[in-house]
Coordinates of N, CA and C in Angstrom, one line a residue:
M2 N 81.2 83.0 86.7 CA 81.9 82.5 88.1 C 80.9 82.5 89.4
K3 N 81.5 81.8 89.7 CA 81.2 80.7 91.2 C 81.6 82.3 92.0
T4 N 81.0 82.6 93.1 CA 81.4 83.0 94.5 C 81.1 82.6 94.9
I5 N 82.4 82.1 96.1 CA 82.1 81.4 97.4 C 82.4 82.3 99.0
V6 N 81.3 82.1 99.7 CA 81.5 82.5 101.0 C 82.7 81.7 102.1
A7 N 83.4 81.8 102.4 CA 84.1 81.1 103.1 C 84.4 81.7 104.8
K8 N 83.9 81.1 106.2 CA 83.9 81.6 107.2 C 85.3 82.0 107.6
V9 N 85.5 82.4 107.9 CA 87.1 82.5 109.2 C 87.5 83.3 110.1
D10 N 87.6 82.1 111.1 CA 87.9 82.3 112.6 C 89.6 82.0 112.4
L11 N 90.5 82.7 113.0 CA 91.8 82.3 113.4 C 91.7 81.4 114.4
R12 N 91.5 81.5 115.0 CA 91.7 80.3 116.4 C 90.3 79.2 115.9
Q13 N 90.7 79.0 114.7 CA 90.4 78.1 113.9 C 91.1 77.1 113.0
A14 N 91.6 76.0 113.1 CA 93.1 75.6 112.7 C 92.2 75.3 111.0
S15 N 91.6 75.3 110.5 CA 90.6 75.2 109.4 C 90.9 76.3 109.0
S16 N 91.0 77.8 109.2 CA 90.8 78.6 108.3 C 92.1 79.1 107.9
A17 N 93.1 78.3 108.3 CA 94.2 78.5 107.7 C 94.3 78.4 105.8
E18 N 93.5 77.0 106.0 CA 93.4 76.4 104.4 C 92.4 77.7 103.6
V19 N 91.8 78.3 104.2 CA 91.2 79.5 103.8 C 91.6 80.6 103.5
I20 N 92.6 81.5 104.3 CA 93.5 82.0 104.1 C 94.2 81.6 102.9
Q21 N 95.0 80.7 102.7 CA 95.9 80.5 102.2 C 95.4 79.9 100.7
T22 N 94.4 79.9 100.1 CA 93.3 79.8 99.1 C 94.0 81.8 98.6
A23 N 93.2 82.7 99.5 CA 92.7 83.7 99.7 C 94.0 84.2 99.0
A24 N 95.0 83.9 99.5 CA 96.8 84.7 99.2 C 97.0 84.0 98.0
K25 N 97.0 82.8 97.9 CA 96.7 82.5 95.5 C 95.9 83.3 95.1
I26 N 94.7 83.5 95.2 CA 93.6 84.2 94.1 C 94.9 85.5 94.2
L27 N 95.2 86.4 94.9 CA 95.2 87.2 94.9 C 96.6 87.5 94.5
Q28 N 98.1 86.4 95.0 CA 99.3 86.1 93.9 C 99.0 86.0 92.3
E29 N 97.8 85.6 92.3 CA 97.4 85.0 90.9 C 96.7 85.8 90.0
G30 N 97.0 87.6 90.2 CA 95.8 88.5 90.2 C 94.1 88.8 89.8
G31 N 93.6 87.4 90.6 CA 92.1 87.7 91.3 C 92.0 88.4 92.3
L32 N 90.7 88.6 92.7 CA 90.2 89.9 94.1 C 89.4 88.6 95.0
V33 N 89.8 88.9 95.9 CA 88.7 88.2 97.5 C 88.5 89.5 97.6
A34 N 87.4 89.2 98.5 CA 86.8 90.3 99.4 C 86.8 89.9 101.1
F35 N 87.0 90.9 101.7 CA 87.7 90.1 102.9 C 87.0 91.2 104.3
P36 N 87.5 91.5 105.5 CA 86.7 92.0 106.6 C 88.2 93.0 106.8
T37 N 87.8 94.5 107.6 CA 88.5 94.7 108.1 C 87.4 95.6 108.8
E38 N 88.7 96.5 109.9 CA 87.8 96.8 110.9 C 86.7 97.9 110.5
T39 N 86.8 98.3 109.3 CA 86.1 99.6 109.1 C 84.9 99.1 108.1
V40 N 85.0 98.9 106.4 CA 83.9 97.9 106.0 C 84.8 97.0 105.3
Y41 N 84.0 95.8 105.0 CA 84.8 95.1 103.9 C 84.9 95.3 102.5
G42 N 86.5 95.0 102.2 CA 87.2 95.3 100.7 C 87.3 94.6 100.2
L43 N 87.4 95.4 98.8 CA 87.5 94.2 97.3 C 88.8 94.3 97.0
G44 N 89.9 93.5 97.6 CA 91.2 93.3 97.5 C 91.6 92.4 96.1
G45 N 93.0 93.7 95.6 CA 93.4 92.6 93.9 C 95.1 92.9 94.4
N46 N 96.0 92.8 93.9 CA 97.4 93.1 93.3 C 97.6 94.4 93.2
G47 N 98.2 95.0 94.3 CA 97.8 96.8 93.8 C 99.1 97.1 92.8
L48 N 99.8 96.1 92.7 CA 101.1 96.3 91.5 C 101.3 95.7 91.0
D49 N 99.6 95.2 90.1 CA 99.5 94.8 89.1 C 98.5 95.2 88.1
S50 N 98.5 95.9 87.4 CA 97.3 97.0 86.4 C 96.3 95.8 86.2
A51 N 96.6 94.6 85.9 CA 95.4 94.0 85.3 C 94.6 93.6 86.5
A52 N 94.9 93.7 87.6 CA 94.0 93.4 89.1 C 92.9 94.2 89.2
C53 N 93.9 96.0 89.7 CA 93.6 96.8 89.9 C 92.4 97.3 88.9
E54 N 92.3 97.1 87.7 CA 91.6 97.2 86.3 C 90.1 95.8 86.8
K55 N 90.5 94.7 87.0 CA 89.9 93.9 87.8 C 89.0 94.4 88.6
I56 N 89.4 95.0 89.5 CA 88.7 96.1 90.8 C 87.7 97.0 90.4
Y57 N 87.9 98.2 89.8 CA 87.2 98.9 88.7 C 86.0 98.3 88.5
L58 N 85.9 97.5 86.9 CA 85.2 96.5 86.5 C 84.0 95.7 87.3
A59 N 84.9 95.2 88.5 CA 83.7 94.4 89.5 C 82.7 95.4 90.2
K60 N 83.6 96.7 90.4 CA 82.6 98.0 91.4 C 82.0 98.4 90.6
G61 N 82.3 98.5 88.8 CA 81.6 99.1 88.5 C 82.3 100.8 88.7
R62 N 82.8 100.8 89.1 CA 83.9 101.9 89.4 C 84.7 102.7 88.6
P63 N 84.4 104.6 88.3 CA 84.9 104.8 87.3 C 87.0 105.0 87.9
S64 N 87.5 105.0 86.6 CA 88.7 104.3 86.7 C 89.9 106.1 86.9
D65 N 88.7 106.8 87.1 CA 89.4 108.2 87.9 C 89.5 108.2 89.1
N66 N 89.1 107.1 89.9 CA 88.8 107.0 91.6 C 90.0 106.4 91.9
P67 N 91.1 106.6 92.7 CA 92.3 106.0 92.8 C 91.6 104.8 93.5
L68 N 92.7 103.8 94.1 CA 92.6 103.0 94.9 C 93.4 103.0 96.6
I69 N 93.2 102.6 97.4 CA 94.1 102.2 98.5 C 94.4 101.1 98.8
L70 N 96.0 100.8 99.1 CA 96.7 100.3 99.2 C 96.9 99.7 101.0
H71 N 96.7 98.3 100.6 CA 96.9 98.2 102.1 C 97.5 96.7 102.9
I72 N 98.3 96.8 103.7 CA 99.8 97.1 104.1 C 99.7 96.4 105.4
S73 N 100.5 95.1 105.8 CA 100.7 95.1 106.8 C 101.5 94.8 108.0
E74 N 103.0 95.9 107.2 CA 104.1 96.1 107.9 C 104.4 97.5 107.9
I75 N 105.0 98.4 108.1 CA 105.7 99.2 107.7 C 107.1 98.9 106.4
E76 N 107.3 98.1 106.6 CA 108.6 98.1 105.7 C 108.1 97.9 104.3
E77 N 107.2 97.2 104.2 CA 106.0 97.3 102.7 C 106.1 98.7 102.4
L78 N 106.3 99.4 103.2 CA 106.3 100.8 102.6 C 107.4 101.3 101.6
D79 N 108.4 100.4 101.2 CA 109.3 100.5 100.8 C 109.2 100.5 99.4
R80 N 108.3 99.9 99.2 CA 108.0 99.3 97.5 C 106.8 100.1 97.1
I81 N 106.2 101.0 97.8 CA 105.4 101.5 97.6 C 105.0 103.2 97.7
V82 N 105.6 103.4 98.3 CA 105.9 105.3 98.4 C 107.2 105.4 98.0
A83 N 107.9 106.9 97.8 CA 108.8 106.9 97.4 C 109.2 107.9 98.4
E84 N 108.8 108.1 99.3 CA 108.9 108.9 100.9 C 107.5 108.8 102.0
V85 N 108.7 108.8 102.9 CA 107.5 108.8 104.1 C 108.1 110.1 105.2
S86 N 107.7 111.3 105.4 CA 108.0 112.6 106.0 C 107.7 112.4 107.4
P87 N 108.4 112.9 108.0 CA 108.2 112.5 109.2 C 106.6 113.0 110.1
Q88 N 106.3 113.6 109.3 CA 104.3 114.0 110.3 C 103.8 112.6 109.5
A89 N 104.5 111.4 108.2 CA 103.6 110.6 108.1 C 103.9 109.5 109.4
K90 N 105.2 109.3 109.5 CA 105.6 108.7 110.8 C 104.6 109.2 111.7
A91 N 105.3 109.9 112.1 CA 104.1 110.5 113.6 C 103.2 109.5 113.4
L92 N 102.4 110.0 112.4 CA 100.8 109.5 112.0 C 100.9 107.8 112.1
M93 N 101.6 106.7 112.0 CA 101.8 106.2 111.8 C 101.4 105.1 113.3
D94 N 102.9 106.0 113.5 CA 103.2 105.9 115.1 C 102.1 105.7 116.1
A95 N 101.0 106.7 116.1 CA 99.6 107.5 116.3 C 98.3 106.0 116.2
F96 N 98.5 105.6 115.0 CA 97.4 105.7 114.3 C 97.3 103.8 113.9
W97 N 98.1 103.4 113.5 CA 98.7 102.4 112.9 C 98.8 101.3 113.3
P98 N 98.5 100.1 113.3 CA 96.8 99.5 112.4 C 95.9 100.3 112.7
G99 N 95.1 100.7 111.9 CA 94.1 101.5 112.1 C 93.2 101.6 111.2
P100 N 91.7 102.8 111.2 CA 91.5 103.3 110.3 C 91.5 104.6 109.8
L101 N 93.0 104.5 109.5 CA 93.3 105.9 109.0 C 94.9 105.6 107.7
T102 N 94.3 106.8 106.2 CA 94.6 106.2 105.3 C 95.4 107.6 104.9
M103 N 96.8 107.1 104.6 CA 97.9 108.6 104.2 C 97.9 108.4 102.4
V104 N 98.3 109.3 102.7 CA 97.8 109.7 100.4 C 100.0 110.3 100.8
M105 N 101.0 109.4 100.0 CA 101.9 110.1 100.0 C 102.4 109.5 98.5
P106 N 103.6 110.3 98.7 CA 104.6 110.0 96.9 C 103.8 108.7 96.9
R107 N 103.8 108.6 95.3 CA 103.3 106.9 94.9 C 105.1 106.5 94.9
G108 N 105.6 105.4 95.0 CA 107.0 104.8 94.7 C 106.7 104.2 93.3
E109 N 107.9 103.8 92.7 CA 107.4 103.4 90.9 C 106.9 102.0 91.0
E110 N 107.3 101.0 91.7 CA 106.4 100.1 91.6 C 104.8 99.6 91.4
V111 N 104.5 100.9 92.2 CA 102.8 101.0 91.9 C 102.2 101.3 90.6
S112 N 100.9 100.4 90.3 CA 100.8 101.2 89.2 C 100.3 102.3 89.4
A113 N 100.2 102.9 87.9 CA 99.5 104.1 87.7 C 97.9 103.8 87.5
V114 N 97.4 102.4 87.1 CA 96.1 101.9 87.0 C 95.7 102.8 88.5
T115 N 96.5 101.5 89.5 CA 96.2 101.8 90.8 C 95.9 103.2 91.7
C116 N 96.3 104.3 90.9 CA 96.4 105.3 91.5 C 95.4 106.5 90.8
A117 N 95.0 106.1 89.9 CA 94.2 106.8 88.6 C 95.4 107.4 88.0
G118 N 96.3 107.0 87.5 CA 97.4 107.9 87.2 C 97.9 109.5 87.8
L119 N 97.5 109.5 89.2 CA 98.4 110.6 90.2 C 99.8 110.4 90.6
D120 N 100.4 110.9 90.9 CA 101.9 110.8 92.1 C 101.6 110.6 92.9
T121 N 100.6 110.4 93.6 CA 100.1 109.8 95.1 C 99.8 108.9 95.2
V122 N 99.6 108.2 96.2 CA 99.3 106.7 96.4 C 98.6 106.7 98.2
G123 N 97.4 106.5 97.6 CA 96.6 106.0 99.6 C 97.2 105.0 100.1
V124 N 97.7 104.7 101.2 CA 98.4 103.5 101.9 C 97.6 103.7 103.2
R125 N 97.1 102.6 103.8 CA 96.6 102.3 104.8 C 97.1 100.6 105.9
M126 N 96.9 100.5 106.8 CA 97.4 99.3 107.6 C 96.3 99.2 108.8
P127 N 95.7 98.1 107.9 CA 93.7 98.0 108.9 C 94.3 96.6 109.7
S128 N 93.7 97.3 110.9 CA 93.8 96.3 112.1 C 93.6 94.6 112.0
H129 N 92.2 95.3 111.1 CA 91.4 93.3 111.3 C 92.4 92.1 111.3
P130 N 92.3 91.2 112.3 CA 93.5 90.1 111.7 C 93.7 89.3 111.1
V131 N 91.9 89.2 110.2 CA 91.7 88.6 108.7 C 92.5 88.6 108.2
V132 N 92.3 90.3 107.5 CA 92.7 91.3 106.6 C 94.5 91.1 106.3
Q133 N 94.8 91.4 108.3 CA 96.1 91.1 108.3 C 96.6 90.1 107.7
Q134 N 96.2 88.3 108.1 CA 96.8 87.8 108.2 C 97.2 87.1 106.4
V135 N 95.5 88.1 105.9 CA 96.2 87.1 104.2 C 97.3 87.9 103.2
I136 N 97.6 89.6 104.0 CA 98.4 90.5 103.5 C 99.6 89.6 103.7
R137 N 99.7 88.8 104.6 CA 101.3 88.5 105.3 C 101.3 86.8 104.2
E138 N 100.3 86.1 104.5 CA 100.4 85.3 103.4 C 100.5 85.3 102.0
S139 N 99.9 86.3 102.0 CA 100.0 86.3 100.3 C 101.2 87.1 99.8
G140 N 101.6 87.7 100.8 CA 102.9 88.9 99.8 C 102.6 89.9 99.5
V141 N 101.3 90.6 99.4 CA 100.7 91.1 98.2 C 100.0 92.5 99.2
A142 N 100.3 93.9 98.8 CA 99.9 95.1 99.2 C 99.0 95.1 98.1
F143 N 97.9 95.0 98.9 CA 96.5 94.8 97.5 C 95.6 96.4 98.0
A144 N 95.4 97.3 96.5 CA 94.5 97.7 96.5 C 93.1 97.3 96.8
A145 N 92.2 98.0 97.8 CA 91.2 97.7 98.1 C 89.8 98.6 99.0
P146 N 89.4 99.2 97.5 CA 87.9 99.6 98.2 C 87.1 99.3 98.7
S147 N 86.1 99.6 99.2 CA 84.8 99.0 99.5 C 83.9 97.6 99.1
A148 N 83.7 96.7 99.6 CA 83.3 95.6 98.4 C 82.1 95.6 98.1
N149 N 81.7 96.9 97.4 CA 80.6 96.7 96.6 C 80.3 97.9 95.4
L150 N 79.2 97.6 95.1 CA 79.1 97.9 93.9 C 79.2 99.8 93.7
S151 N 79.6 100.6 92.6 CA 79.8 101.8 93.0 C 78.7 102.3 93.1
G152 N 78.3 103.5 94.3 CA 77.0 104.2 94.7 C 76.0 103.4 95.7
K153 N 76.3 102.2 95.4 CA 76.0 101.3 96.8 C 76.6 101.2 98.0
P154 N 75.5 101.2 99.8 CA 75.9 101.6 100.8 C 77.6 100.9 100.6
S155 N 78.0 101.2 101.4 CA 79.6 100.5 101.6 C 79.7 98.6 102.4
P156 N 79.6 98.0 102.5 CA 79.3 96.8 103.1 C 79.8 96.6 104.6
T157 N 79.0 95.6 105.4 CA 79.5 95.6 107.1 C 79.6 94.4 107.3
N158 N 79.2 93.3 106.1 CA 79.2 91.4 106.4 C 79.4 90.9 105.2
A159 N 79.7 89.9 105.4 CA 79.7 88.9 104.1 C 78.3 88.9 103.6
Q160 N 77.4 88.8 104.0 CA 76.5 89.1 103.2 C 75.7 90.0 102.6
D161 N 76.0 91.0 102.9 CA 75.9 92.3 101.9 C 77.4 92.3 100.6
V162 N 78.7 92.0 101.1 CA 79.0 91.9 100.1 C 78.4 91.0 99.0
F163 N 78.3 89.4 99.6 CA 77.7 88.4 98.9 C 76.6 89.1 97.8
T164 N 75.7 90.1 98.0 CA 74.5 90.6 97.3 C 74.5 91.7 96.2
D165 N 76.0 92.3 96.4 CA 76.5 92.7 95.6 C 77.0 92.7 94.5
M166 N 78.1 91.3 95.0 CA 79.5 91.2 94.3 C 79.2 90.0 93.8
N167 N 78.2 88.9 94.2 CA 78.1 87.6 93.5 C 78.3 87.4 92.3
G168 N 79.3 86.6 91.8 CA 79.5 86.0 90.2 C 80.5 87.3 90.0
R169 N 81.0 87.6 90.5 CA 82.2 89.0 90.0 C 83.9 89.0 90.9
L170 N 83.7 88.0 92.2 CA 85.0 87.4 92.2 C 84.5 86.3 92.8
P171 N 85.8 85.2 93.2 CA 86.0 83.8 93.7 C 85.5 83.7 94.6
L172 N 86.1 84.6 95.7 CA 86.2 84.2 96.9 C 85.7 85.5 98.2
I173 N 84.6 85.3 99.1 CA 84.5 86.6 100.2 C 84.9 85.6 101.1
L174 N 85.6 86.2 102.1 CA 85.8 85.5 103.3 C 85.4 86.1 104.2
D175 N 83.8 85.6 105.3 CA 83.5 86.4 106.2 C 84.2 86.1 107.6
G176 N 84.6 87.1 108.1 CA 85.0 87.5 109.1 C 83.8 87.9 110.1
G177 N 82.6 87.8 109.9 CA 81.7 88.9 110.9 C 81.7 89.9 110.3
E178 N 81.1 90.6 111.5 CA 80.6 92.5 111.3 C 81.9 93.0 111.5
C179 N 81.8 94.0 110.4 CA 82.7 95.2 111.2 C 82.8 96.2 112.1
D180 N 83.3 96.1 112.8 CA 83.2 97.0 114.0 C 83.2 98.1 113.8
W181 N 83.9 99.4 112.8 CA 82.8 101.0 112.4 C 82.3 101.1 111.5
G182 N 82.1 100.2 110.6 CA 80.9 100.6 109.9 C 81.0 102.0 108.5
V183 N 81.8 102.4 108.8 CA 82.3 103.5 107.9 C 83.8 103.3 107.7
E184 N 84.1 104.2 106.2 CA 85.3 103.9 105.9 C 86.4 104.6 106.5
S185 N 88.1 104.3 106.3 CA 88.8 105.0 107.2 C 88.9 106.8 106.9
T186 N 89.5 107.1 107.6 CA 89.3 108.7 108.1 C 91.1 109.0 106.5
V187 N 90.9 110.0 105.7 CA 92.0 110.2 104.4 C 92.9 111.3 104.9
V188 N 94.2 111.1 105.1 CA 94.9 112.1 105.7 C 96.2 112.4 104.1
S189 N 96.1 113.3 103.8 CA 97.6 113.9 102.9 C 98.6 114.4 103.4
V190 N 99.9 113.6 103.4 CA 100.5 114.2 103.8 C 101.7 114.4 103.1
V191 N 101.7 114.7 101.9 CA 102.0 115.7 100.9 C 102.6 116.5 100.7
G192 N 103.4 116.8 100.7 CA 103.6 118.9 100.5 C 103.7 119.1 101.8

């Protein structure tokens, strides 16, 4: 498989076509790498077991390591979590969009493959405008661990992703260097 790196600048009209291409790949069960404010992510449809299996395979990630779902709107939680506690709501109000992942009770539509068979799911609303646009355009809450081979450093730019993932996915969205450079904070709001 040939991997294309496409520069994305949402101020440029040409980026709309790249975003649409990424959205189509995700809708069809494929993988796309994209920037977030923390690190680059490797995304696939989090409600599609086959797409999630592709993520595990591309990364060489053990299938007992759950994936985090990325959303762009609070309303998307209705499909992916069974309950939003008052504590979760308070954290969302304070820290979303941003580098916070919350572990919540898994909703029925979320693949067991996504959650490594657990009854919980990690959810995050990233603030990076490129990933926000891809989520909106695709209509897909996607699972997205860091876009690197398991055990290697998390990538903070498109070239790092290409070095590890060339030939493992069709598209890398180059949105520049990530702001944070470390993964999101994870908080459980279960129990």
